[in-house]
Short mmCIF file of C-alpha atoms in Angstrom, two decimals:
data_model
loop_
_atom_site.label_atom_id
_atom_site.label_comp_id
_atom_site.label_asym_id
_atom_site.label_seq_id
_atom_site.Cartn_x
_atom_site.Cartn_y
_atom_site.Cartn_z
CA UNK A 1 114.47 130.32 104.34
CA UNK A 2 114.39 129.71 108.08
CA UNK A 3 113.98 125.95 107.48
CA UNK A 4 117.06 125.94 105.24
CA UNK A 5 119.07 127.83 107.82
CA UNK A 6 117.82 125.42 110.51
CA UNK A 7 119.02 122.60 108.24
CA UNK A 8 122.46 124.25 107.84
CA UNK A 9 122.69 124.58 111.58
CA UNK A 10 121.77 121.00 112.26
CA UNK A 11 124.08 119.43 109.74
CA UNK A 12 126.98 121.79 110.55
CA UNK A 13 126.58 121.95 114.31
CA UNK A 14 129.78 119.87 114.90
CA UNK A 15 131.79 121.90 112.35
CA UNK A 16 130.65 125.03 113.97
CA UNK A 17 131.60 123.79 117.52
CA UNK A 18 134.95 122.41 116.44
CA UNK A 19 135.87 125.57 114.48
CA UNK A 20 134.98 127.84 117.39
CA UNK A 21 136.79 125.62 119.80
CA UNK A 22 139.94 125.52 117.57
CA UNK A 23 139.77 129.30 117.29
CA UNK A 24 139.60 129.70 121.04
CA UNK A 25 142.44 127.26 121.49
CA UNK A 26 144.50 129.23 118.91
CA UNK A 27 143.89 132.44 120.83
CA UNK A 28 145.04 130.83 124.08
CA UNK A 29 148.26 129.77 122.46
CA UNK A 30 148.96 133.02 120.79
CA UNK A 31 147.66 135.50 123.34
CA UNK A 32 151.03 136.40 124.87
CA UNK A 33 151.90 140.06 124.12
CA UNK A 34 148.71 140.63 122.05
CA UNK A 35 146.57 143.76 122.60
CA UNK A 36 143.45 141.99 121.24
CA UNK A 37 142.27 138.46 120.30
CA UNK A 38 143.80 138.11 116.82
CA UNK A 39 140.82 138.80 114.49
CA UNK A 40 142.58 137.16 111.58
CA UNK A 41 141.69 133.87 113.18
CA UNK A 42 137.95 134.63 112.68
CA UNK A 43 138.70 135.42 109.05
CA UNK A 44 140.67 132.18 108.71
CA UNK A 45 138.17 129.90 110.29
CA UNK A 46 135.21 131.82 108.73
CA UNK A 47 136.83 131.65 105.26
CA UNK A 48 137.51 127.85 105.61
CA UNK A 49 133.93 127.11 106.72
CA UNK A 50 132.38 126.69 103.18
CA UNK A 51 135.11 124.27 102.26
CA UNK A 52 134.43 122.13 105.29
CA UNK A 53 130.60 122.24 104.94
CA UNK A 54 130.82 121.26 101.28
CA UNK A 55 132.00 117.85 102.43
CA UNK A 56 128.81 117.28 104.54
CA UNK A 57 126.69 118.23 101.66
CA UNK A 58 128.20 115.84 99.18
CA UNK A 59 128.00 112.82 101.39
CA UNK A 60 125.33 110.52 99.93
CA UNK A 61 124.37 113.09 97.40
CA UNK A 62 122.21 114.76 99.98
CA UNK A 63 121.48 117.49 97.45
CA UNK A 64 119.00 115.03 95.98
CA UNK A 65 117.14 114.88 99.33
CA UNK A 66 117.09 118.64 99.77
CA UNK A 67 115.94 119.28 96.23
CA UNK A 68 113.08 116.85 96.69
CA UNK A 69 111.79 118.90 99.56
CA UNK A 70 109.46 121.83 98.96
CA UNK A 71 112.10 124.49 98.48
CA UNK A 72 113.56 126.45 95.56
CA UNK A 73 117.10 126.05 94.31
CA UNK A 74 117.87 129.84 94.67
CA UNK A 75 116.75 129.66 98.23
CA UNK A 76 119.12 126.64 98.83
CA UNK A 77 122.04 128.71 97.37
CA UNK A 78 121.06 131.78 99.43
CA UNK A 79 121.01 129.82 102.69
CA UNK A 80 124.58 128.72 102.08
CA UNK A 81 125.79 132.38 101.73
CA UNK A 82 123.77 133.59 104.69
CA UNK A 83 124.87 130.81 106.99
CA UNK A 84 128.55 131.30 106.09
CA UNK A 85 128.24 135.01 106.80
CA UNK A 86 126.31 134.38 110.03
CA UNK A 87 129.06 132.01 111.02
CA UNK A 88 131.67 134.68 110.35
CA UNK A 89 129.73 137.15 112.43
CA UNK A 90 129.38 134.70 115.22
CA UNK A 91 133.18 134.12 115.27
CA UNK A 92 133.80 137.86 115.52
CA UNK A 93 131.21 138.07 118.29
CA UNK A 94 133.05 135.39 120.19
CA UNK A 95 136.30 137.20 119.78
CA UNK A 96 134.66 140.44 121.01
CA UNK A 97 133.44 138.61 124.07
CA UNK A 98 136.89 137.21 124.63
CA UNK A 99 138.34 140.77 124.37
CA UNK A 100 135.81 141.83 127.05
CA UNK A 101 136.70 138.99 129.37
CA UNK A 102 140.47 139.20 129.20
CA UNK A 103 141.45 142.34 131.10
CA UNK A 104 144.68 142.83 128.97
CA UNK A 105 142.68 142.80 125.66
CA UNK A 106 141.19 145.92 124.09
CA UNK A 107 138.02 146.13 121.81
CA UNK A 108 138.07 146.08 118.05
CA UNK A 109 136.94 149.09 116.22
CA UNK A 110 133.63 148.64 114.30
CA UNK A 111 135.55 149.12 111.10
CA UNK A 112 137.83 146.16 111.87
CA UNK A 113 134.85 144.00 112.58
CA UNK A 114 133.09 145.03 109.35
CA UNK A 115 136.19 144.55 107.30
CA UNK A 116 136.64 141.07 108.82
CA UNK A 117 133.09 140.05 107.89
CA UNK A 118 133.65 141.58 104.50
CA UNK A 119 136.76 139.32 103.90
CA UNK A 120 134.79 136.27 105.04
CA UNK A 121 132.03 137.29 102.59
CA UNK A 122 134.70 137.60 99.91
CA UNK A 123 135.75 133.97 100.46
CA UNK A 124 132.21 132.81 100.14
CA UNK A 125 131.61 134.95 97.06
CA UNK A 126 134.46 133.22 95.27
CA UNK A 127 133.91 129.75 96.65
CA UNK A 128 130.22 129.10 95.94
CA UNK A 129 130.08 129.85 92.21
CA UNK A 130 133.08 127.68 91.68
CA UNK A 131 131.58 125.04 93.94
CA UNK A 132 128.33 124.96 91.98
CA UNK A 133 130.13 125.09 88.71
CA UNK A 134 132.98 122.69 89.15
CA UNK A 135 132.04 120.45 92.14
CA UNK A 136 133.58 120.17 95.54
CA UNK A 137 136.65 118.18 94.70
CA UNK A 138 137.85 120.34 91.90
CA UNK A 139 137.23 123.49 93.95
CA UNK A 140 139.12 122.06 96.87
CA UNK A 141 142.15 121.18 94.73
CA UNK A 142 141.91 124.34 92.72
CA UNK A 143 141.79 126.71 95.76
CA UNK A 144 144.44 124.76 97.53
CA UNK A 145 146.72 125.41 94.47
CA UNK A 146 145.46 129.07 94.57
CA UNK A 147 146.41 129.54 98.22
CA UNK A 148 149.90 127.90 97.72
CA UNK A 149 150.31 130.19 94.74
CA UNK A 150 149.25 133.24 96.78
CA UNK A 151 151.76 132.36 99.48
CA UNK A 152 154.50 131.99 96.89
CA UNK A 153 153.58 135.13 94.90
CA UNK A 154 152.61 137.65 97.76
CA UNK A 155 156.21 138.05 99.02
CA UNK A 156 157.44 138.64 95.47
CA UNK A 157 154.70 141.23 94.85
CA UNK A 158 155.30 142.91 98.18
CA UNK A 159 159.03 143.15 97.46
CA UNK A 160 158.38 144.49 93.95
CA UNK A 161 155.89 146.94 95.41
CA UNK A 162 158.17 148.29 98.05
CA UNK A 163 160.77 149.03 95.33
CA UNK A 164 158.28 151.11 93.30
CA UNK A 165 156.21 152.70 96.15
CA UNK A 166 153.35 150.33 95.36
CA UNK A 167 152.78 151.80 91.91
CA UNK A 168 151.22 154.95 93.40
CA UNK A 169 148.65 153.02 95.47
CA UNK A 170 150.31 154.04 98.71
CA UNK A 171 149.78 157.69 97.98
CA UNK A 172 146.16 157.04 97.00
CA UNK A 173 145.63 155.08 100.23
CA UNK A 174 146.97 158.07 102.29
CA UNK A 175 144.58 160.47 100.70
CA UNK A 176 141.54 158.59 101.96
CA UNK A 177 140.68 157.79 105.60
CA UNK A 178 140.90 154.10 106.55
CA UNK A 179 137.18 154.16 107.46
CA UNK A 180 136.18 155.38 104.12
CA UNK A 181 138.38 152.78 102.40
CA UNK A 182 136.84 150.02 104.58
CA UNK A 183 133.36 151.24 103.68
CA UNK A 184 134.21 151.32 99.97
CA UNK A 185 135.71 147.87 100.29
CA UNK A 186 132.65 146.52 102.19
CA UNK A 187 130.25 148.07 99.68
CA UNK A 188 132.16 146.53 96.75
CA UNK A 189 132.02 143.16 98.55
CA UNK A 190 128.28 143.39 99.12
CA UNK A 191 127.77 144.01 95.41
CA UNK A 192 130.21 141.19 94.63
CA UNK A 193 128.29 138.88 96.98
CA UNK A 194 124.95 139.71 95.40
CA UNK A 195 126.38 139.01 91.93
CA UNK A 196 128.08 135.83 93.11
CA UNK A 197 124.78 134.62 94.64
CA UNK A 198 122.96 135.36 91.41
CA UNK A 199 125.52 133.48 89.39
CA UNK A 200 125.54 130.52 91.85
CA UNK A 201 121.75 130.42 91.78
CA UNK A 202 121.64 130.38 87.97
CA UNK A 203 124.29 127.62 87.86
CA UNK A 204 122.48 125.52 90.45
CA UNK A 205 119.10 126.10 88.87
CA UNK A 206 120.41 124.44 85.63
CA UNK A 207 122.12 121.67 87.43
CA UNK A 208 121.00 118.11 86.61
CA UNK A 209 121.05 116.16 89.79
CA UNK B 1 89.43 110.06 85.22
CA UNK B 2 91.72 112.60 86.76
CA UNK B 3 95.50 112.29 86.36
CA UNK B 4 97.89 112.96 89.16
CA UNK B 5 100.83 113.15 86.75
CA UNK B 6 100.85 113.48 82.91
CA UNK B 7 103.98 113.18 80.74
CA UNK B 8 103.49 114.26 77.16
CA UNK B 9 106.23 113.60 74.62
CA UNK B 10 108.94 114.09 77.21
CA UNK B 11 112.44 113.82 75.88
CA UNK B 12 115.67 113.74 77.90
CA UNK B 13 119.06 112.93 76.30
CA UNK B 14 122.28 111.97 77.90
CA UNK B 15 125.50 110.95 76.36
CA UNK B 16 124.65 107.18 76.26
CA UNK B 17 120.90 107.09 76.97
CA UNK B 18 117.76 108.87 76.17
CA UNK B 19 114.07 108.99 77.23
CA UNK B 20 112.51 108.91 73.82
CA UNK B 21 109.34 111.12 73.71
CA UNK B 22 107.66 109.28 76.48
CA UNK B 23 104.00 109.88 77.18
CA UNK B 24 101.94 108.33 79.95
CA UNK B 25 99.81 109.28 82.87
CA UNK B 26 99.45 108.32 86.57
CA UNK B 27 95.77 108.03 87.59
CA UNK B 28 94.74 109.88 90.78
CA UNK B 29 93.57 107.47 93.49
CA UNK B 30 95.36 104.38 92.25
CA UNK B 31 98.66 102.52 92.52
CA UNK B 32 100.69 102.69 89.34
CA UNK B 33 103.65 100.22 89.14
CA UNK B 34 106.45 101.41 86.95
CA UNK B 35 108.45 98.47 85.70
CA UNK B 36 111.42 97.90 83.49
CA UNK B 37 114.79 96.29 83.62
CA UNK B 38 117.84 98.14 85.12
CA UNK B 39 118.86 100.98 83.01
CA UNK B 40 115.58 101.28 81.21
CA UNK B 41 114.86 104.85 82.39
CA UNK B 42 112.77 104.38 85.51
CA UNK B 43 115.07 106.54 87.81
CA UNK B 44 115.47 109.17 85.03
CA UNK B 45 111.69 109.50 84.76
CA UNK B 46 111.29 109.76 88.53
CA UNK B 47 114.01 112.47 88.71
CA UNK B 48 112.07 114.30 85.96
CA UNK B 49 108.97 114.13 88.10
CA UNK B 50 110.77 115.34 91.14
CA UNK B 51 112.30 118.20 89.09
CA UNK B 52 115.81 116.98 89.92
CA UNK B 53 116.57 117.08 86.21
CA UNK B 54 114.80 118.99 83.44
CA UNK B 55 113.39 117.62 80.14
CA UNK B 56 114.81 118.65 76.87
CA UNK B 57 111.25 118.84 75.28
CA UNK B 58 107.71 117.81 76.08
CA UNK B 59 105.50 118.60 79.03
CA UNK B 60 105.17 117.26 82.57
CA UNK B 61 102.22 118.21 84.63
CA UNK B 62 101.23 117.31 88.18
CA UNK B 63 97.69 117.86 89.38
CA UNK B 64 97.17 119.89 86.22
CA UNK B 65 100.04 122.21 86.85
CA UNK B 66 103.45 122.47 85.23
CA UNK B 67 105.72 120.50 87.54
CA UNK B 68 108.73 122.80 87.15
CA UNK B 69 106.93 126.16 87.44
CA UNK B 70 105.02 125.06 90.53
CA UNK B 71 107.74 122.74 91.97
CA UNK B 72 107.79 124.18 95.41
CA UNK B 73 104.00 124.18 95.89
CA UNK B 74 103.69 120.66 94.32
CA UNK B 75 106.43 119.14 96.47
CA UNK B 76 104.30 119.94 99.51
CA UNK B 77 101.98 117.35 98.05
CA UNK B 78 104.62 114.77 97.35
CA UNK B 79 106.11 112.10 99.47
CA UNK B 80 109.18 110.53 98.06
CA UNK B 81 111.19 107.37 98.77
CA UNK B 82 114.41 106.61 96.91
CA UNK B 83 116.34 103.39 96.50
CA UNK B 84 119.50 104.95 97.70
CA UNK B 85 120.09 106.72 101.10
CA UNK B 86 120.39 110.43 100.65
CA UNK B 87 120.04 111.42 104.34
CA UNK B 88 122.92 113.00 106.22
CA UNK B 89 124.74 110.04 107.69
CA UNK B 90 126.17 111.89 110.68
CA UNK B 91 122.71 112.90 111.95
CA UNK B 92 120.56 110.92 114.30
CA UNK B 93 117.09 109.81 113.24
CA UNK B 94 115.63 112.53 115.45
CA UNK B 95 117.81 115.29 114.02
CA UNK B 96 117.08 114.13 110.35
CA UNK B 97 113.36 114.08 111.07
CA UNK B 98 113.53 117.60 112.53
CA UNK B 99 115.19 118.92 109.35
CA UNK B 100 112.72 117.23 107.03
CA UNK B 101 109.72 118.11 109.12
CA UNK B 102 110.52 121.77 109.04
CA UNK B 103 109.86 121.97 105.32
CA UNK B 104 106.28 120.69 105.39
CA UNK B 105 103.20 122.69 106.40
CA UNK B 106 101.12 119.53 106.95
CA UNK B 107 103.69 117.58 108.93
CA UNK B 108 101.89 115.31 111.43
CA UNK B 109 104.21 114.49 114.33
CA UNK B 110 101.71 112.11 115.88
CA UNK B 111 101.56 110.12 112.61
CA UNK B 112 105.37 110.05 112.35
CA UNK B 113 105.66 108.77 116.00
CA UNK B 114 103.23 106.06 115.08
CA UNK B 115 105.29 104.96 112.14
CA UNK B 116 108.53 105.13 114.26
CA UNK B 117 106.81 102.81 116.78
CA UNK B 118 105.38 100.48 114.10
CA UNK B 119 108.80 100.20 112.42
CA UNK B 120 110.57 100.02 115.76
CA UNK B 121 112.99 102.62 114.61
CA UNK B 122 115.52 104.00 117.14
CA UNK B 123 115.33 107.84 117.57
CA UNK B 124 118.87 108.27 118.81
CA UNK B 125 120.85 106.12 116.31
CA UNK B 126 122.81 107.85 113.58
CA UNK B 127 121.60 107.28 110.04
CA UNK B 128 124.93 105.66 109.17
CA UNK B 129 124.36 102.95 111.78
CA UNK B 130 120.91 102.02 110.46
CA UNK B 131 120.52 98.92 108.32
CA UNK B 132 119.32 99.25 104.71
CA UNK B 133 115.81 98.12 105.78
CA UNK B 134 115.73 100.64 108.62
CA UNK B 135 116.78 103.45 106.38
CA UNK B 136 114.03 102.49 103.97
CA UNK B 137 111.54 102.37 106.87
CA UNK B 138 112.67 105.83 108.03
CA UNK B 139 112.37 107.15 104.51
CA UNK B 140 108.79 105.70 104.24
CA UNK B 141 107.83 107.18 107.57
CA UNK B 142 109.09 110.69 106.40
CA UNK B 143 107.26 110.28 103.13
CA UNK B 144 103.96 109.50 104.66
CA UNK B 145 103.99 111.83 107.59
CA UNK B 146 103.04 114.98 105.83
CA UNK B 147 99.83 113.55 104.27
CA UNK B 148 101.03 113.61 100.71
CA UNK B 149 98.53 113.29 97.88
CA UNK B 150 101.11 111.69 95.65
CA UNK B 151 103.77 109.18 96.81
CA UNK B 152 106.60 108.56 94.42
CA UNK B 153 108.88 105.66 95.14
CA UNK B 154 112.00 104.57 93.25
CA UNK B 155 112.66 100.88 93.88
CA UNK B 156 111.63 100.92 97.43
CA UNK B 157 111.78 97.17 97.86
CA UNK B 158 115.16 96.51 96.39
CA UNK B 159 117.60 95.22 99.06
CA UNK B 160 114.85 94.54 101.45
CA UNK B 161 113.93 91.19 103.04
CA UNK B 162 110.60 89.56 102.14
CA UNK B 163 109.09 90.34 105.64
CA UNK B 164 109.54 94.09 105.26
CA UNK B 165 108.60 93.95 101.54
CA UNK B 166 105.32 92.40 102.61
CA UNK B 167 104.85 95.02 105.35
CA UNK B 168 105.58 97.87 102.91
CA UNK B 169 103.01 96.49 100.49
CA UNK B 170 100.46 96.28 103.36
CA UNK B 171 101.10 99.88 104.32
CA UNK B 172 100.68 101.02 100.73
CA UNK B 173 97.47 99.18 100.43
CA UNK B 174 96.27 100.95 103.65
CA UNK B 175 97.34 104.42 102.36
CA UNK B 176 95.56 103.95 99.07
CA UNK B 177 92.25 103.31 100.87
CA UNK B 178 92.08 107.12 100.90
CA UNK B 179 90.87 107.75 97.31
CA UNK B 180 92.73 111.05 97.15
CA UNK B 181 96.04 109.34 97.43
CA UNK B 182 98.14 108.23 94.45
CA UNK B 183 101.13 105.98 94.49
CA UNK B 184 103.73 105.74 91.70
CA UNK B 185 106.02 102.80 92.49
CA UNK B 186 109.06 101.85 90.31
CA UNK B 187 110.50 98.41 90.72
CA UNK B 188 112.00 95.58 88.83
CA UNK B 189 110.58 93.10 91.40
CA UNK B 190 107.29 92.57 89.57
CA UNK B 191 105.78 90.12 92.04
CA UNK B 192 105.32 93.19 94.37
CA UNK B 193 103.10 94.80 91.88
CA UNK B 194 101.06 91.66 91.16
CA UNK B 195 99.67 92.13 94.59
CA UNK B 196 98.96 95.84 94.84
CA UNK B 197 99.09 97.71 91.56
CA UNK B 198 96.02 98.92 89.71
CA UNK B 199 97.99 100.22 86.64
CA UNK B 200 101.22 99.16 85.07
CA UNK B 201 103.58 101.30 82.99
CA UNK B 202 106.34 99.44 81.42
CA UNK B 203 109.52 101.28 80.19
CA UNK B 204 112.32 99.76 78.18
CA UNK B 205 115.28 101.39 76.47
CA UNK B 206 113.81 104.82 77.30
CA UNK B 207 110.55 104.00 75.59
CA UNK B 208 107.10 103.38 77.12
CA UNK B 209 106.15 99.96 75.94
CA UNK B 210 102.75 99.76 77.64
CA UNK B 211 100.57 101.81 80.13
CA UNK B 212 97.38 99.99 81.15
CA UNK B 213 95.38 98.51 83.98
CA UNK B 214 96.69 95.30 85.46
CA UNK B 215 93.48 93.56 84.54
CA UNK B 216 93.76 94.56 80.89
CA UNK B 217 97.28 93.28 80.77
CA UNK B 218 96.15 89.97 82.40
CA UNK B 219 93.48 89.70 79.66
CA UNK B 220 95.63 90.69 76.75
CA UNK B 221 99.05 89.17 77.42
CA UNK B 222 99.37 85.35 77.46
CA UNK B 223 102.15 82.80 77.59
CA UNK B 224 101.60 80.24 74.83
CA UNK B 225 103.15 76.73 74.99
CA UNK B 226 102.89 74.08 72.28
CA UNK B 227 104.52 71.58 69.96
CA UNK B 228 106.87 72.94 67.30
CA UNK B 229 104.73 71.71 64.41
CA UNK B 230 102.05 74.22 65.43
CA UNK B 231 104.40 77.10 64.85
CA UNK B 232 104.76 78.63 61.40
CA UNK B 233 105.72 82.04 59.99
CA UNK B 234 102.27 83.50 60.35
CA UNK B 235 102.02 82.39 63.90
CA UNK B 236 105.51 83.82 64.74
CA UNK B 237 104.28 87.25 63.85
CA UNK B 238 101.55 86.96 66.54
CA UNK B 239 104.27 86.61 69.20
CA UNK B 240 106.06 89.42 70.94
CA UNK B 241 108.79 86.88 71.55
CA UNK B 242 108.85 83.12 71.24
CA UNK B 243 111.53 80.64 72.16
CA UNK B 244 111.68 77.48 70.12
CA UNK B 245 113.47 74.37 71.49
CA UNK B 246 113.53 70.68 70.44
CA UNK B 247 110.67 69.86 72.83
CA UNK B 248 108.35 72.81 71.72
CA UNK B 249 107.87 76.49 71.86
CA UNK B 250 107.03 78.99 74.56
CA UNK B 251 106.27 82.56 73.80
CA UNK B 252 104.45 85.79 74.80
CA UNK B 253 101.51 87.12 72.78
CA UNK B 254 99.15 90.04 73.05
CA UNK B 255 96.84 88.38 70.46
CA UNK B 256 95.51 85.40 72.45
CA UNK B 257 92.26 85.03 70.47
CA UNK B 258 94.06 84.93 67.16
CA UNK B 259 96.51 82.35 68.51
CA UNK B 260 93.65 80.29 69.94
CA UNK B 261 91.87 80.37 66.51
CA UNK B 262 95.01 79.46 64.66
CA UNK B 263 96.62 76.89 66.88
CA UNK B 264 93.41 75.36 68.32
CA UNK B 265 93.37 73.15 71.36
CA UNK B 266 96.83 71.76 71.01
CA UNK B 267 98.43 74.67 72.67
CA UNK B 268 98.40 75.91 76.27
CA UNK B 269 97.49 79.59 76.90
CA UNK B 270 97.76 81.13 80.32
CA UNK B 271 97.78 84.72 81.50
CA UNK B 272 101.29 86.13 81.53
CA UNK B 273 102.76 87.43 84.73
CA UNK B 274 104.28 90.87 84.86
CA UNK B 275 107.68 89.23 84.99
CA UNK B 276 106.82 87.16 81.88
CA UNK B 277 105.73 90.39 80.08
CA UNK B 278 108.93 92.21 81.15
CA UNK B 279 111.34 89.36 80.29
CA UNK B 280 109.90 88.36 76.98
CA UNK B 281 109.40 91.99 75.84
CA UNK B 282 113.00 92.87 76.74
CA UNK B 283 114.17 90.00 74.63
CA UNK B 284 111.97 90.90 71.69
CA UNK B 285 113.70 92.64 68.76
CA UNK B 286 110.55 94.63 68.29
CA UNK B 287 111.43 96.80 71.31
CA UNK B 288 115.25 96.57 70.97
#
């Protein structure tokens, strides 16, 4: 597994550097009046990471090279998930350091950090099974359409929710502490990620290269 | 004699092509040339061996073990060279080597450096800036630097200049001096194999047409030339393929003694080259 993670690092080094640099630049431009470095930037760049790395993997059908090396297909898939999560954790670590360095910024709560990694994990959990099933191009187009759809639909849903007190969800949310809800959400995402990895692994195992 | 690879009734179907119950073996300690025209099934067979695709039926064993079940272990013992470049183009030669080396227990850095020097490969150049020949040299250096027992090469000489083709063949001849090494080498440039192969496997339209030693093929397969009056219906059946023109006939046979007895001294028989065997067999309706 370590050799696969090393491979992910070597082939994605420039993507990691550019994403981190872009995130820091975005913080500099949006820091005015903020209490913390905006953590949604880590979620955004961490969530986009699998899309960008898919491009590296498909150049020259490098999957043929990797699958010719002494390594199992499930391990290859696992390394993708792990590296994406590690990258998400790294981005949040960078933001935490920035919070410590900038005097006007305060620290994130542990729950915020866990929730952010969880959302990044959620992105990977959706992306990889579709990637292995449908191929990079289709997934890129499909998820672009999905995001556009989300941006169009979310305001409509929020407005409709506000009119009907969020169909009782608001009351339910108030009954639980935000920490408990975050833990439940994170736990559900871990289960989802394991399931997603299993499905991706099974799809990739059957793939004819 | 021990087999490095054994395929037994292996079948693999695609929409427009199939490997049709192929059976053959690759002998341990020898160079086996895998010949056939483009689209005959060479790359598909190699992909099966490398476990990149799986067979619909039949068995494929390597060093006596099921190749899919023990893929990870077996691949430690395989060096591979593909016709196309599958390296990450944005990496330098050094970075790509580090990635590949990390997967092999037996990686020999000293040997790799030796090949890098021998091939005059630039460490700092990105893969995308290497010429076709350089990419192939790099691929070969990677394939040989972890002391593999089996080297599988898919069309390694296609697109290469004659100088490097000759160099490659020399290296393979040196590698095979170690009797534990086995080389399986697919090509449609048969002249390469005339020099170095011990065994020849010929595939056409997804079927194995022949699998024998090069010497046996030299003894068995002959080109026959003669006047048209020597050719009759009985004789035609002794040819795999024969071309008759106004000045005479020329054909490939695997029954030279019978031809000699029937046609006598008025015909010329000479051992067929691998190219003759491939070209005439491909034309023959018998294997269509």
